[in-house]
Tab-separated table of C-alpha atoms in Angstrom:
chain	number	residue	atom	x	y	z
A	14	MET	CA	-1.143	1.735	-19.860
A	15	GLU	CA	-3.460	0.518	-17.340
A	16	ASN	CA	-3.937	-2.271	-14.682
A	17	ASN	CA	-5.340	-5.407	-16.570
A	18	SER	CA	-6.074	-8.840	-14.924
A	19	GLU	CA	-4.616	-10.477	-18.119
A	20	MET	CA	-0.836	-8.789	-17.287
A	21	ARG	CA	-0.374	-11.788	-14.691
A	22	THR	CA	-1.686	-14.710	-17.452
A	23	TRP	CA	1.811	-15.942	-18.015
A	24	LEU	CA	2.377	-16.050	-14.693
A	25	ASP	CA	-0.641	-18.241	-13.731
A	26	GLU	CA	-0.003	-20.960	-15.929
A	27	PHE	CA	2.888	-21.972	-14.189
A	28	LYS	CA	0.210	-23.392	-11.902
A	29	GLN	CA	2.730	-22.705	-8.895
A	30	SER	CA	1.625	-22.528	-5.517
A	31	LYS	CA	4.748	-20.400	-4.039
A	32	PRO	CA	6.756	-17.765	-5.784
A	33	LEU	CA	8.132	-18.143	-9.161
A	34	ILE	CA	12.064	-18.947	-8.986
A	35	ILE	CA	14.603	-18.017	-11.773
A	36	ALA	CA	18.037	-19.368	-11.121
A	37	GLY	CA	21.043	-20.550	-12.955
A	38	PRO	CA	24.320	-18.788	-13.131
A	39	CYS	CA	25.341	-14.962	-13.614
A	40	SER	CA	27.516	-16.619	-16.792
A	41	ALA	CA	27.049	-19.034	-18.911
A	42	GLU	CA	30.931	-20.239	-18.989
A	43	THR	CA	31.264	-23.691	-20.479
A	44	GLU	CA	28.304	-26.556	-21.547
A	45	GLU	CA	29.204	-28.460	-18.993
A	46	GLN	CA	28.571	-25.923	-16.608
A	47	VAL	CA	25.529	-24.575	-18.290
A	48	MET	CA	24.560	-28.851	-17.961
A	49	ASP	CA	25.288	-29.296	-14.464
A	50	ILE	CA	23.965	-26.717	-12.787
A	51	ALA	CA	20.865	-27.130	-15.011
A	52	ARG	CA	20.067	-30.972	-13.872
A	53	GLN	CA	21.051	-30.004	-10.332
A	54	LEU	CA	18.423	-27.329	-10.338
A	55	LYS	CA	15.325	-29.792	-12.355
A	56	ASP	CA	12.698	-31.095	-9.983
A	57	SER	CA	13.930	-28.412	-6.992
A	58	GLY	CA	11.640	-26.086	-7.246
A	59	VAL	CA	13.150	-24.112	-9.894
A	60	SER	CA	10.623	-22.996	-12.510
A	61	ILE	CA	13.057	-21.288	-15.067
A	62	TYR	CA	16.794	-21.656	-15.339
A	63	ARG	CA	18.903	-18.196	-16.366
A	64	ALA	CA	22.137	-17.749	-17.692
A	65	GLY	CA	24.350	-14.562	-18.755
A	66	ILE	CA	25.363	-14.897	-22.184
A	67	TRP	CA	26.376	-11.255	-23.227
A	68	LYS	CA	27.395	-9.510	-19.840
A	69	PRO	CA	27.672	-5.406	-20.231
A	70	ARG	CA	31.118	-4.417	-17.964
A	71	THR	CA	31.443	-1.238	-16.720
A	72	ARG	CA	35.270	-1.268	-18.233
A	73	PRO	CA	36.859	-2.795	-21.103
A	74	GLY	CA	38.719	-6.243	-20.379
A	75	GLY	CA	36.704	-8.207	-18.497
A	76	PHE	CA	34.499	-11.225	-19.123
A	77	GLU	CA	32.048	-9.924	-21.481
A	78	GLY	CA	30.050	-13.432	-21.940
A	79	VAL	CA	30.308	-16.576	-24.209
A	80	GLY	CA	27.913	-14.967	-27.100
A	81	ALA	CA	25.886	-16.602	-29.020
A	82	ILE	CA	27.318	-20.305	-28.789
A	83	GLY	CA	26.189	-20.692	-25.141
A	84	LEU	CA	22.359	-20.513	-26.602
A	85	LYS	CA	23.393	-23.926	-28.102
A	86	TRP	CA	23.950	-24.991	-24.392
A	87	LEU	CA	20.680	-23.703	-23.194
A	88	GLN	CA	18.768	-25.409	-26.084
A	89	ALA	CA	20.293	-28.653	-24.721
A	90	ALA	CA	19.869	-27.777	-20.905
A	91	LYS	CA	16.337	-27.071	-22.110
A	92	ALA	CA	15.482	-30.801	-23.895
A	93	GLU	CA	17.143	-32.735	-21.270
A	94	THR	CA	15.713	-30.912	-17.866
A	95	GLY	CA	12.322	-29.148	-19.965
A	96	LEU	CA	12.988	-26.097	-17.741
A	97	PRO	CA	12.387	-22.916	-19.730
A	98	MET	CA	15.313	-20.668	-20.688
A	99	ALA	CA	15.960	-17.166	-19.801
A	100	ILE	CA	18.651	-14.723	-20.924
A	101	GLU	CA	19.445	-11.022	-20.421
A	102	VAL	CA	19.417	-8.924	-24.334
A	103	ALA	CA	20.414	-5.687	-24.804
A	104	ASN	CA	19.743	-4.766	-28.360
A	105	ALA	CA	18.228	-6.133	-31.589
A	106	THR	CA	20.468	-8.543	-32.274
A	107	HIS	CA	20.687	-10.342	-29.140
A	108	VAL	CA	16.281	-10.497	-29.647
A	109	LYS	CA	16.963	-11.887	-33.146
A	110	LEU	CA	19.584	-14.817	-31.853
A	111	ALA	CA	17.248	-14.966	-28.665
A	112	LEU	CA	14.150	-16.146	-30.902
A	113	GLU	CA	16.619	-18.058	-33.647
A	114	HIS	CA	17.270	-20.673	-30.477
A	115	ASP	CA	13.662	-20.385	-28.995
A	116	ILE	CA	14.759	-18.706	-25.756
A	117	ASP	CA	11.505	-18.658	-23.441
A	118	VAL	CA	12.128	-15.796	-21.470
A	119	LEU	CA	14.224	-12.497	-22.340
A	120	TRP	CA	15.412	-9.970	-19.919
A	121	ILE	CA	16.260	-6.219	-20.120
A	122	GLY	CA	19.020	-5.293	-17.786
A	123	ALA	CA	19.309	-2.424	-15.858
A	124	ARG	CA	22.326	-0.346	-17.491
A	125	THR	CA	19.589	-1.012	-20.666
A	126	THR	CA	16.363	0.405	-19.226
A	127	VAL	CA	17.965	3.642	-18.696
A	128	ASN	CA	18.554	3.855	-22.167
A	129	PRO	CA	14.846	4.781	-23.791
A	130	PHE	CA	16.546	4.358	-27.376
A	131	ALA	CA	17.636	0.464	-26.565
A	132	VAL	CA	14.388	-0.250	-25.089
A	133	GLN	CA	12.500	1.226	-27.890
A	134	GLU	CA	14.738	-1.102	-30.170
A	135	ILE	CA	14.177	-4.406	-28.330
A	136	ALA	CA	10.365	-3.451	-28.427
A	137	ASP	CA	10.287	-3.127	-31.797
A	138	ALA	CA	12.109	-6.237	-32.523
A	139	LEU	CA	9.769	-8.558	-30.655
A	140	LYS	CA	6.418	-6.372	-31.563
A	141	ASP	CA	3.455	-8.624	-30.944
A	142	THR	CA	5.807	-11.556	-29.989
A	143	SER	CA	4.330	-14.225	-27.011
A	144	LYS	CA	7.528	-14.747	-25.584
A	145	ILE	CA	7.645	-13.135	-21.773
A	146	LEU	CA	9.751	-9.773	-21.184
A	147	LEU	CA	10.847	-8.967	-18.221
A	148	ILE	CA	12.523	-5.203	-17.508
A	149	LYS	CA	14.904	-4.456	-14.620
A	150	ASN	CA	14.810	-1.403	-13.040
A	151	PRO	CA	17.067	1.360	-13.911
A	152	VAL	CA	20.431	1.555	-12.169
A	153	ASN	CA	19.389	4.788	-11.299
A	154	PRO	CA	16.307	5.622	-8.417
A	155	ASP	CA	13.785	7.001	-11.121
A	156	LEU	CA	10.523	5.199	-11.135
A	157	SER	CA	9.327	6.776	-14.375
A	158	LEU	CA	12.121	5.596	-16.205
A	159	TRP	CA	11.235	1.930	-15.348
A	160	LEU	CA	7.671	2.549	-16.092
A	161	GLY	CA	8.632	4.121	-19.562
A	162	GLY	CA	10.098	0.839	-20.384
A	163	VAL	CA	7.442	-1.102	-19.483
A	164	GLU	CA	4.916	1.238	-21.678
A	165	ARG	CA	7.357	0.976	-24.551
A	166	LEU	CA	7.173	-2.635	-24.220
A	167	TYR	CA	3.094	-2.989	-23.797
A	168	ASN	CA	2.921	-0.166	-27.140
A	169	ALA	CA	4.799	-2.683	-29.397
A	170	GLY	CA	1.918	-5.221	-28.242
A	171	ILE	CA	4.203	-7.450	-25.852
A	172	LYS	CA	1.349	-8.917	-23.419
A	173	ASN	CA	3.474	-11.224	-21.433
A	174	LEU	CA	5.330	-8.576	-19.568
A	175	GLY	CA	6.517	-8.232	-15.538
A	176	VAL	CA	9.521	-6.111	-13.547
A	177	ILE	CA	12.500	-7.274	-11.796
A	178	HIS	CA	13.485	-5.266	-9.042
A	179	ARG	CA	17.559	-5.778	-8.882
A	180	GLY	CA	18.196	-2.260	-6.291
A	181	PHE	CA	19.931	0.744	-7.431
A	182	SER	CA	23.067	2.482	-8.009
A	183	THR	CA	24.112	4.762	-5.028
A	184	TYR	CA	28.041	6.118	-4.437
A	185	GLU	CA	27.302	5.736	-0.899
A	186	LYS	CA	28.932	2.842	0.620
A	187	THR	CA	26.149	0.249	2.320
A	188	LYS	CA	25.579	-3.245	3.572
A	189	TYR	CA	24.094	-3.367	-0.065
A	190	ARG	CA	25.544	-3.895	-3.717
A	191	ASN	CA	22.777	-2.057	-4.813
A	192	ILE	CA	20.177	-0.425	-2.277
A	193	PRO	CA	16.927	-1.348	-2.622
A	194	GLU	CA	14.794	1.590	-2.186
A	195	TRP	CA	11.728	-0.670	-1.383
A	196	GLN	CA	9.156	2.442	-1.529
A	197	ILE	CA	10.194	2.570	-5.599
A	198	ALA	CA	9.105	-1.034	-6.098
A	199	ILE	CA	6.133	-0.510	-3.919
A	200	GLU	CA	4.759	2.250	-5.979
A	201	LEU	CA	5.283	0.558	-9.146
A	202	HIS	CA	3.507	-2.572	-7.981
A	203	GLU	CA	0.484	-0.642	-6.562
A	204	ARG	CA	0.080	1.487	-9.531
A	205	PHE	CA	0.147	-2.066	-11.187
A	206	PRO	CA	-1.014	-4.840	-9.041
A	207	ASP	CA	-1.218	-7.238	-11.816
A	208	LEU	CA	2.214	-6.360	-13.203
A	209	PRO	CA	4.619	-9.204	-12.315
A	210	ILE	CA	7.000	-8.314	-10.149
A	211	ILE	CA	10.351	-10.256	-9.336
A	212	CYS	CA	13.143	-9.304	-6.864
A	213	ASP	CA	16.614	-9.907	-7.540
A	214	PRO	CA	18.251	-10.485	-4.737
A	215	SER	CA	21.795	-11.723	-5.392
A	216	HIS	CA	21.739	-8.214	-7.050
A	217	ILE	CA	20.723	-5.984	-4.186
A	218	THR	CA	22.868	-7.443	-1.991
A	219	GLY	CA	25.965	-8.510	-4.157
A	220	ARG	CA	26.601	-11.176	-0.933
A	221	ARG	CA	25.307	-14.751	-1.213
A	222	ASP	CA	24.887	-14.582	3.171
A	223	MET	CA	22.084	-12.195	2.421
A	224	ILE	CA	19.967	-13.923	-0.213
A	225	GLN	CA	17.606	-15.298	2.172
A	226	GLN	CA	17.347	-12.362	4.569
A	227	VAL	CA	16.270	-9.795	1.219
A	228	ALA	CA	14.139	-12.929	-0.514
A	229	GLN	CA	12.000	-12.981	2.461
A	230	GLN	CA	11.585	-8.794	2.519
A	231	ALA	CA	10.547	-9.644	-1.029
A	232	LEU	CA	8.152	-12.218	-0.411
A	233	ASN	CA	6.713	-10.147	2.474
A	234	LEU	CA	5.832	-7.707	0.237
A	235	ASN	CA	3.661	-9.986	-1.927
A	236	TYR	CA	6.696	-10.360	-4.926
A	237	ASN	CA	5.453	-12.725	-6.934
A	238	GLY	CA	8.958	-14.408	-7.439
A	239	LEU	CA	13.016	-14.527	-7.074
A	240	MET	CA	15.594	-14.814	-9.720
A	241	ILE	CA	18.870	-16.226	-7.669
A	242	GLU	CA	22.017	-16.390	-9.608
A	243	THR	CA	23.241	-20.004	-8.513
A	244	HIS	CA	26.621	-21.629	-9.864
A	245	ASN	CA	27.657	-25.271	-9.490
A	246	ASP	CA	31.221	-23.706	-8.197
A	247	PRO	CA	30.305	-20.428	-6.907
A	248	ASP	CA	34.230	-19.261	-6.051
A	249	LYS	CA	35.179	-19.863	-9.313
A	250	ALA	CA	32.596	-17.929	-11.300
A	251	TRP	CA	33.883	-15.978	-14.143
A	252	SER	CA	31.803	-13.157	-12.962
A	253	ASP	CA	30.106	-12.164	-9.904
A	254	ALA	CA	31.241	-14.879	-8.072
A	255	ALA	CA	30.752	-12.971	-4.647
A	256	GLN	CA	26.734	-12.942	-4.997
A	257	GLN	CA	26.208	-16.656	-6.410
A	258	VAL	CA	24.787	-19.952	-4.561
A	259	THR	CA	25.323	-23.883	-4.923
A	260	PRO	CA	22.222	-25.516	-6.230
A	261	THR	CA	22.135	-27.106	-2.609
A	262	ARG	CA	22.116	-23.540	-0.853
A	263	LEU	CA	19.577	-22.201	-2.927
A	264	LYS	CA	17.247	-25.573	-2.364
A	265	GLU	CA	17.539	-24.540	1.556
A	266	ILE	CA	16.898	-20.873	0.938
A	267	ILE	CA	14.081	-21.782	-0.851
A	268	ASN	CA	12.697	-24.492	1.645
A	269	GLY	CA	13.530	-21.727	4.135
A	270	LEU	CA	11.158	-19.179	2.839
A	271	VAL	CA	7.821	-18.266	4.749
A	272	VAL	CA	4.996	-17.768	2.175
A	273	ARG	CA	2.037	-15.815	3.588
A	274	LYS	CA	-1.224	-17.528	3.399
A	275	LYS	CA	-3.852	-15.173	0.575
A	276	THR	CA	-6.647	-16.551	2.562
A	277	ASP	CA	-6.113	-15.526	6.301
A	278	GLU	CA	-8.552	-13.151	7.703
A	279	ASP	CA	-6.172	-10.275	7.748
A	280	SER	CA	-3.929	-10.972	4.763
A	281	VAL	CA	-4.453	-7.356	3.636
A	282	PHE	CA	-4.029	-6.244	7.084
A	283	ASN	CA	-0.520	-7.652	7.416
A	284	GLU	CA	0.918	-6.747	3.517
A	285	GLU	CA	0.302	-3.351	3.913
A	286	LEU	CA	1.644	-3.097	7.772
A	287	GLU	CA	4.616	-5.499	6.432
A	288	LYS	CA	5.121	-2.387	3.504
A	289	LEU	CA	4.800	-0.020	5.403
A	290	ARG	CA	7.120	-1.257	8.377
A	291	LEU	CA	9.756	-1.738	5.429
A	292	ARG	CA	9.577	1.611	4.420
A	293	ILE	CA	10.309	2.885	7.741
A	294	ASP	CA	12.948	0.072	8.041
A	295	ASP	CA	14.332	1.483	4.863
A	296	TYR	CA	14.397	5.140	6.149
A	297	ASP	CA	15.769	4.206	9.493
A	298	SER	CA	18.795	2.735	7.738
A	299	LYS	CA	19.493	6.053	5.870
A	300	LEU	CA	19.264	8.025	8.719
A	301	ILE	CA	21.620	6.444	10.665
A	302	GLN	CA	23.512	6.575	7.221
A	303	VAL	CA	23.041	10.099	6.605
A	304	LEU	CA	23.901	10.643	10.755
A	305	GLY	CA	27.364	9.461	9.697
A	306	GLN	CA	28.485	11.108	7.197
A	307	ARG	CA	27.119	14.623	9.404
A	308	MET	CA	29.671	13.339	12.203
A	309	ARG	CA	32.509	12.351	9.709
A	310	ILE	CA	32.381	16.478	8.766
A	311	ALA	CA	32.149	16.952	11.987
A	312	ASP	CA	35.649	15.430	12.691
A	313	GLU	CA	37.473	18.026	9.663
A	314	ILE	CA	35.680	20.696	11.426
A	315	GLY	CA	37.382	19.559	14.600
A	316	HIS	CA	40.442	18.932	12.661
A	317	LEU	CA	40.152	22.512	11.200
A	318	LYS	CA	38.943	24.078	14.405
A	319	LYS	CA	42.397	22.343	16.304
A	320	ASP	CA	44.761	23.771	13.007
A	321	ASN	CA	43.107	27.509	13.375
A	322	ASN	CA	43.152	27.149	17.772
A	323	VAL	CA	39.597	28.024	17.578
A	324	ALA	CA	37.242	26.666	20.085
A	325	VAL	CA	34.572	23.714	19.823
A	326	LEU	CA	31.667	25.417	20.974
A	327	GLN	CA	30.169	28.120	18.690
A	328	THR	CA	26.817	29.279	20.419
A	329	GLN	CA	25.385	31.602	17.608
A	330	ARG	CA	26.402	29.141	15.192
A	331	TRP	CA	24.190	26.649	17.405
A	332	LYS	CA	21.336	29.087	17.609
A	333	GLN	CA	21.291	29.259	13.930
A	334	ILE	CA	20.770	25.630	13.519
A	335	LEU	CA	17.940	25.129	16.223
A	336	GLU	CA	15.859	27.958	14.754
A	337	ARG	CA	16.242	26.631	10.888
A	338	MET	CA	15.519	23.505	11.806
A	339	LYS	CA	12.547	24.254	13.491
A	340	ALA	CA	11.185	26.338	10.648
A	341	GLU	CA	12.075	23.136	8.613
A	342	GLY	CA	10.396	20.976	10.572
A	343	LEU	CA	6.768	22.690	10.643
A	344	PRO	CA	5.597	21.634	7.272
A	345	GLU	CA	6.841	18.394	7.870
A	346	ASN	CA	4.379	17.874	11.008
A	347	LEU	CA	7.457	17.471	13.256
A	348	GLY	CA	6.756	19.224	16.936
A	349	GLU	CA	8.994	21.830	18.254
A	350	ASP	CA	9.961	19.627	21.078
A	351	PHE	CA	10.756	16.926	19.199
A	352	ILE	CA	12.881	18.967	16.441
A	353	LEU	CA	15.010	20.536	19.631
A	354	ASP	CA	15.442	17.233	21.480
A	355	LEU	CA	16.684	15.775	18.292
A	356	PHE	CA	19.264	18.153	17.414
A	357	ARG	CA	20.526	18.482	20.892
A	358	ALA	CA	21.408	15.235	21.045
A	359	ILE	CA	22.515	15.181	17.558
A	360	HIS	CA	24.904	18.876	18.373
A	361	GLN	CA	25.954	16.709	21.537
A	362	GLU	CA	27.306	14.158	19.298
A	363	SER	CA	29.162	16.711	17.091
A	364	ILE	CA	30.814	18.275	19.762
A	365	ALA	CA	31.894	15.122	21.149
A	366	HIS	CA	33.244	14.447	17.766
A	367	GLN	CA	35.472	17.787	17.582
A	368	GLU	CA	36.470	17.536	21.257
A	369	ARG	CA	37.970	13.903	20.579
A	370	VAL	CA	39.847	15.327	17.603
A	371	ILE	CA	41.359	18.549	19.164
A	372	ASP	CA	42.233	16.210	22.489
A	373	ASN	CA	44.015	13.343	20.182
A	374	SER	CA	46.936	14.977	20.005
């Protein structure tokens, strides 16, 4: 698969001067809820209405969506508002029902993207379709797996394609529900600059108060659009309540976003600079998290030394660390003085952590 300007034809046909906005509830709950939200989103800057019909749950017993009955509600919403409708599909049966109800946009969720068999099944069911098909990144940070899903769809003759960046799962506790790992999406976008890329700040953040910040980051990186979960009563939503916003708040977010002018003389420079800075910000955050993890281990060492009445400072071990870090820093083009200063500071903080543990009797 090679980059092709025709990849963005479907996006251009929306004839928008601003980024594409896909919005609507995490889950379709009732016909009244679906219609009320659609009415509020009409003429609000939203281009496509989204609603979850089938909801994959981590464990059984949770709300798994209203099922096919919700497709009729979306048909009614489209008839009244004129908004194109979008849903998630996870298998060929979902695809068949979506096509029967003339759903305009289909997306493959992160849990499905990890399974090449499922993606291929969907690709086969949609062979040569003119529908718009978007594929979310897999739950794990694997660019090849994400690209593989796109290629399966492309090879099935599906030309109206795009990708959705919704962040990646991690065992570590961070401020995000799913860490963005911006560099992965950036690399995909650099390989296929004409493949439309949509950011899903709702799933990246898991928190409505962070959505505008992440949405702006995405636009700074020249993303083509945003998918934002929107509910008429978010706190009472049947799924993912914390990350949904009201239609009124969505309008505020949209109006508050700053879109970079494409015609600025330094636009290319500014876009590249912003990409690099966001990558640095991402790594800086990871450095802080790793240092925090390291100090928690230092605390454990402090407890062990305290229990066994062993001195905090182990000079021989410290010398070994410095020599090893200097050696590992060399191929990374890191100066010896920098390594020494950095690890002296880290070592001092580690000693302070252990001393606090030992002194706290």
